[in-house]
């Protein structure tokens, strides 16, 4: 019988999808977010056939922040207690794209939507006895460096798809430390993890030859993220907060206070 509840973004491919079976086996009822309805329902059906009706697909475009907020408000009413929020979804676009709300799309999907979900779902997380927020990060040398231009979070200057994707997961890593500090008194832990090379759909939007290179590399990647499974489910991580994990090893995040405050203020100014 499921006794815990998880919400996973980016659950129809890659890292997010790889977490779902292990979460079910660990006793979670799992809600997972994706944009592709056909693929999401197929995954939901397969997992429920194997494990029982404990997996629920949510079709949601994370680039639409109004829709994300509306979903989260309804989720809090329907699922009062949330044990795990895993912000895994990400995007890498070769060209700069702007959402209908005026935000750069990669940053919106990978960072701003995670911020909105964390903010709106805090009441449900606070009701669970030992809740966790887990954020996907990236390679240490990229995500631990303070590289954001806080005056250009729309990435209007010299847009490069891979660079913006890296800066997006960096921002989410900084957010990890901010939320760890802000939510500590509510009993919510917040950690980030480097997933390693996991099979997925990164690079699918690039044209030849990059799309082909990404496809070839994908064949040699792992099917699951050891670090992701450890941070989301291991008892060893219980009570640990504000850390960045590579494999099973964590280290405290320690970004400059002014940098953290600057990102927080800019984020609040952008989406409330």
mmCIF file of N, CA and C in Angstrom, residues 72-136:
data_model
loop_
_atom_site.group_PDB
_atom_site.id
_atom_site.type_symbol
_atom_site.label_atom_id
_atom_site.label_comp_id
_atom_site.label_asym_id
_atom_site.label_seq_id
_atom_site.Cartn_x
_atom_site.Cartn_y
_atom_site.Cartn_z
ATOM 1 N N UNK A 72 -1.005 23.801 -9.506
ATOM 2 C CA UNK A 72 -0.504 23.660 -8.139
ATOM 3 C C UNK A 72 -1.572 24.004 -7.112
ATOM 4 N N UNK A 73 -2.344 25.028 -7.384
ATOM 5 C CA UNK A 73 -3.422 25.404 -6.461
ATOM 6 C C UNK A 73 -4.441 24.272 -6.330
ATOM 7 N N UNK A 74 -4.778 23.636 -7.446
ATOM 8 C CA UNK A 74 -5.699 22.513 -7.394
ATOM 9 C C UNK A 74 -5.094 21.293 -6.732
ATOM 10 N N UNK A 75 -3.794 21.075 -6.963
ATOM 11 C CA UNK A 75 -3.103 19.922 -6.387
ATOM 12 C C UNK A 75 -3.106 19.992 -4.867
ATOM 13 N N UNK A 76 -2.880 21.177 -4.323
ATOM 14 C CA UNK A 76 -2.873 21.354 -2.863
ATOM 15 C C UNK A 76 -4.229 20.968 -2.274
ATOM 16 N N UNK A 77 -5.293 21.266 -2.991
ATOM 17 C CA UNK A 77 -6.625 20.918 -2.509
ATOM 18 C C UNK A 77 -6.889 19.423 -2.603
ATOM 19 N N UNK A 78 -6.396 18.794 -3.666
ATOM 20 C CA UNK A 78 -6.665 17.375 -3.895
ATOM 21 C C UNK A 78 -5.699 16.467 -3.142
ATOM 22 N N UNK A 79 -4.444 16.933 -2.970
ATOM 23 C CA UNK A 79 -3.401 16.120 -2.330
ATOM 24 C C UNK A 79 -2.813 16.951 -1.193
ATOM 25 N N UNK A 80 -3.443 16.938 -0.046
ATOM 26 C CA UNK A 80 -3.032 17.826 1.052
ATOM 27 C C UNK A 80 -1.601 17.611 1.526
ATOM 28 N N UNK A 81 -1.110 16.363 1.462
ATOM 29 C CA UNK A 81 0.208 16.057 2.008
ATOM 30 C C UNK A 81 1.119 15.533 0.898
ATOM 31 N N UNK A 82 2.244 16.228 0.671
ATOM 32 C CA UNK A 82 3.188 15.856 -0.383
ATOM 33 C C UNK A 82 4.547 15.564 0.239
ATOM 34 N N UNK A 83 5.053 14.353 0.027
ATOM 35 C CA UNK A 83 6.320 13.938 0.629
ATOM 36 C C UNK A 83 7.536 14.307 -0.218
ATOM 37 N N UNK A 84 7.342 14.358 -1.530
ATOM 38 C CA UNK A 84 8.476 14.609 -2.425
ATOM 39 C C UNK A 84 8.041 15.426 -3.634
ATOM 40 N N UNK A 85 8.763 16.505 -3.884
ATOM 41 C CA UNK A 85 8.641 17.263 -5.132
ATOM 42 C C UNK A 85 9.988 17.178 -5.829
ATOM 43 N N UNK A 86 10.014 16.547 -6.998
ATOM 44 C CA UNK A 86 11.252 16.396 -7.766
ATOM 45 C C UNK A 86 11.164 17.240 -9.030
ATOM 46 N N UNK A 87 11.928 18.318 -9.072
ATOM 47 C CA UNK A 87 11.944 19.226 -10.222
ATOM 48 C C UNK A 87 13.019 18.765 -11.201
ATOM 49 N N UNK A 88 12.593 17.971 -12.172
ATOM 50 C CA UNK A 88 13.525 17.343 -13.097
ATOM 51 C C UNK A 88 13.441 17.941 -14.500
ATOM 52 N N UNK A 89 12.300 18.474 -14.872
ATOM 53 C CA UNK A 89 12.073 18.920 -16.249
ATOM 54 C C UNK A 89 13.107 19.940 -16.706
ATOM 55 N N UNK A 90 13.491 19.812 -17.967
ATOM 56 C CA UNK A 90 14.425 20.759 -18.540
ATOM 57 C C UNK A 90 14.271 20.813 -20.045
ATOM 58 N N UNK A 91 14.898 21.799 -20.625
ATOM 59 C CA UNK A 91 14.780 22.045 -22.060
ATOM 60 C C UNK A 91 16.085 22.639 -22.552
ATOM 61 N N UNK A 92 16.457 22.297 -23.780
ATOM 62 C CA UNK A 92 17.604 22.941 -24.409
ATOM 63 C C UNK A 92 17.214 23.268 -25.841
ATOM 64 N N UNK A 93 17.105 24.538 -26.151
ATOM 65 C CA UNK A 93 16.635 24.979 -27.458
ATOM 66 C C UNK A 93 17.758 25.638 -28.243
ATOM 67 N N UNK A 94 17.921 25.289 -29.508
ATOM 68 C CA UNK A 94 18.982 25.914 -30.307
ATOM 69 C C UNK A 94 18.717 27.380 -30.607
ATOM 70 N N UNK A 95 17.457 27.782 -30.557
ATOM 71 C CA UNK A 95 17.091 29.165 -30.822
ATOM 72 C C UNK A 95 16.345 29.755 -29.633
ATOM 73 N N UNK A 96 16.507 31.050 -29.436
ATOM 74 C CA UNK A 96 15.806 31.728 -28.346
ATOM 75 C C UNK A 96 14.315 31.765 -28.649
ATOM 76 N N UNK A 97 13.524 31.260 -27.703
ATOM 77 C CA UNK A 97 12.070 31.269 -27.836
ATOM 78 C C UNK A 97 11.471 31.957 -26.616
ATOM 79 N N UNK A 98 10.426 32.711 -26.841
ATOM 80 C CA UNK A 98 9.789 33.481 -25.775
ATOM 81 C C UNK A 98 8.367 32.961 -25.575
ATOM 82 N N UNK A 99 7.976 32.767 -24.320
ATOM 83 C CA UNK A 99 6.637 32.283 -24.016
ATOM 84 C C UNK A 99 5.617 33.403 -24.193
ATOM 85 N N UNK A 100 4.347 33.026 -24.173
ATOM 86 C CA UNK A 100 3.280 34.023 -24.303
ATOM 87 C C UNK A 100 3.307 35.034 -23.162
ATOM 88 N N UNK A 101 3.904 34.640 -22.030
ATOM 89 C CA UNK A 101 3.998 35.534 -20.879
ATOM 90 C C UNK A 101 5.249 36.420 -20.932
ATOM 91 N N UNK A 102 6.073 36.222 -21.975
ATOM 92 C CA UNK A 102 7.222 37.094 -22.178
ATOM 93 C C UNK A 102 8.529 36.616 -21.584
ATOM 94 N N UNK A 103 8.619 35.333 -21.193
ATOM 95 C CA UNK A 103 9.841 34.803 -20.597
ATOM 96 C C UNK A 103 10.561 33.891 -21.592
ATOM 97 N N UNK A 104 11.884 33.836 -21.477
ATOM 98 C CA UNK A 104 12.653 32.918 -22.307
ATOM 99 C C UNK A 104 12.274 31.480 -21.922
ATOM 100 N N UNK A 105 12.047 30.630 -22.918
ATOM 101 C CA UNK A 105 11.389 29.342 -22.673
ATOM 102 C C UNK A 105 12.235 28.340 -21.901
ATOM 103 N N UNK A 106 13.519 28.216 -22.235
ATOM 104 C CA UNK A 106 14.375 27.258 -21.519
ATOM 105 C C UNK A 106 14.421 27.586 -20.036
ATOM 106 N N UNK A 107 14.602 28.863 -19.724
ATOM 107 C CA UNK A 107 14.674 29.311 -18.337
ATOM 108 C C UNK A 107 13.326 29.110 -17.628
ATOM 109 N N UNK A 108 12.254 29.276 -18.360
ATOM 110 C CA UNK A 108 10.926 29.110 -17.780
ATOM 111 C C UNK A 108 10.659 27.665 -17.406
ATOM 112 N N UNK A 109 10.912 26.751 -18.335
ATOM 113 C CA UNK A 109 10.657 25.335 -18.079
ATOM 114 C C UNK A 109 11.568 24.798 -16.983
ATOM 115 N N UNK A 110 12.852 25.136 -17.044
ATOM 116 C CA UNK A 110 13.824 24.546 -16.130
ATOM 117 C C UNK A 110 13.925 25.215 -14.779
ATOM 118 N N UNK A 111 13.604 26.516 -14.717
ATOM 119 C CA UNK A 111 13.792 27.243 -13.465
ATOM 120 C C UNK A 111 12.524 27.911 -12.926
ATOM 121 N N UNK A 112 11.908 28.765 -13.716
ATOM 122 C CA UNK A 112 10.770 29.524 -13.201
ATOM 123 C C UNK A 112 9.606 28.619 -12.808
ATOM 124 N N UNK A 113 9.350 27.569 -13.582
ATOM 125 C CA UNK A 113 8.259 26.661 -13.224
ATOM 126 C C UNK A 113 8.567 25.934 -11.918
ATOM 127 N N UNK A 114 9.849 25.589 -11.702
ATOM 128 C CA UNK A 114 10.235 24.936 -10.447
ATOM 129 C C UNK A 114 10.020 25.872 -9.267
ATOM 130 N N UNK A 115 10.372 27.140 -9.454
ATOM 131 C CA UNK A 115 10.138 28.135 -8.407
ATOM 132 C C UNK A 115 8.648 28.233 -8.074
ATOM 133 N N UNK A 116 7.805 28.302 -9.098
ATOM 134 C CA UNK A 116 6.363 28.419 -8.869
ATOM 135 C C UNK A 116 5.823 27.182 -8.151
ATOM 136 N N UNK A 117 6.240 26.009 -8.575
ATOM 137 C CA UNK A 117 5.774 24.783 -7.924
ATOM 138 C C UNK A 117 6.212 24.738 -6.459
ATOM 139 N N UNK A 118 7.458 25.077 -6.193
ATOM 140 C CA UNK A 118 7.939 25.073 -4.802
ATOM 141 C C UNK A 118 7.135 26.043 -3.947
ATOM 142 N N UNK A 119 6.890 27.223 -4.488
ATOM 143 C CA UNK A 119 6.145 28.240 -3.748
ATOM 144 C C UNK A 119 4.705 27.800 -3.478
ATOM 145 N N UNK A 120 4.033 27.312 -4.495
ATOM 146 C CA UNK A 120 2.614 26.982 -4.369
ATOM 147 C C UNK A 120 2.365 25.688 -3.610
ATOM 148 N N UNK A 121 3.324 24.753 -3.668
ATOM 149 C CA UNK A 121 3.128 23.450 -3.024
ATOM 150 C C UNK A 121 3.707 23.373 -1.620
ATOM 151 N N UNK A 122 4.297 24.465 -1.139
ATOM 152 C CA UNK A 122 4.833 24.472 0.226
ATOM 153 C C UNK A 122 3.808 24.037 1.266
ATOM 154 N N UNK A 123 2.539 24.463 1.196
ATOM 155 C CA UNK A 123 1.570 23.992 2.208
ATOM 156 C C UNK A 123 1.437 22.470 2.250
ATOM 157 N N UNK A 124 1.396 21.820 1.088
ATOM 158 C CA UNK A 124 1.301 20.361 1.061
ATOM 159 C C UNK A 124 2.579 19.707 1.570
ATOM 160 N N UNK A 125 3.723 20.265 1.193
ATOM 161 C CA UNK A 125 5.005 19.726 1.659
ATOM 162 C C UNK A 125 5.135 19.871 3.173
ATOM 163 N N UNK A 126 4.664 20.980 3.705
ATOM 164 C CA UNK A 126 4.777 21.226 5.146
ATOM 165 C C UNK A 126 3.911 20.272 5.958
ATOM 166 N N UNK A 127 2.873 19.716 5.350
ATOM 167 C CA UNK A 127 1.988 18.793 6.072
ATOM 168 C C UNK A 127 2.560 17.377 6.152
ATOM 169 N N UNK A 128 3.522 17.059 5.303
ATOM 170 C CA UNK A 128 4.164 15.744 5.362
ATOM 171 C C UNK A 128 5.240 15.771 6.442
ATOM 172 N N UNK A 129 5.457 14.663 7.152
ATOM 173 C CA UNK A 129 6.376 14.690 8.289
ATOM 174 C C UNK A 129 7.847 14.888 7.923
ATOM 175 N N UNK A 130 8.289 14.370 6.769
ATOM 176 C CA UNK A 130 9.703 14.460 6.394
ATOM 177 C C UNK A 130 9.810 14.712 4.894
ATOM 178 N N UNK A 131 9.277 15.827 4.455
ATOM 179 C CA UNK A 131 9.176 16.080 3.023
ATOM 180 C C UNK A 131 10.491 16.576 2.428
ATOM 181 N N UNK A 132 10.604 16.354 1.108
ATOM 182 C CA UNK A 132 11.814 16.731 0.386
ATOM 183 C C UNK A 132 11.459 17.449 -0.913
ATOM 184 N N UNK A 133 12.261 18.460 -1.236
ATOM 185 C CA UNK A 133 12.316 19.012 -2.586
ATOM 186 C C UNK A 133 13.669 18.623 -3.153
ATOM 187 N N UNK A 134 13.660 18.063 -4.353
ATOM 188 C CA UNK A 134 14.893 17.622 -4.994
ATOM 189 C C UNK A 134 14.962 18.266 -6.375
ATOM 190 N N UNK A 135 16.060 18.947 -6.654
ATOM 191 C CA UNK A 135 16.236 19.659 -7.920
ATOM 192 C C UNK A 135 17.379 19.063 -8.724
ATOM 193 N N UNK A 136 17.121 18.777 -9.992
ATOM 194 C CA UNK A 136 18.200 18.299 -10.846
ATOM 195 C C UNK A 136 19.158 19.443 -11.118
#
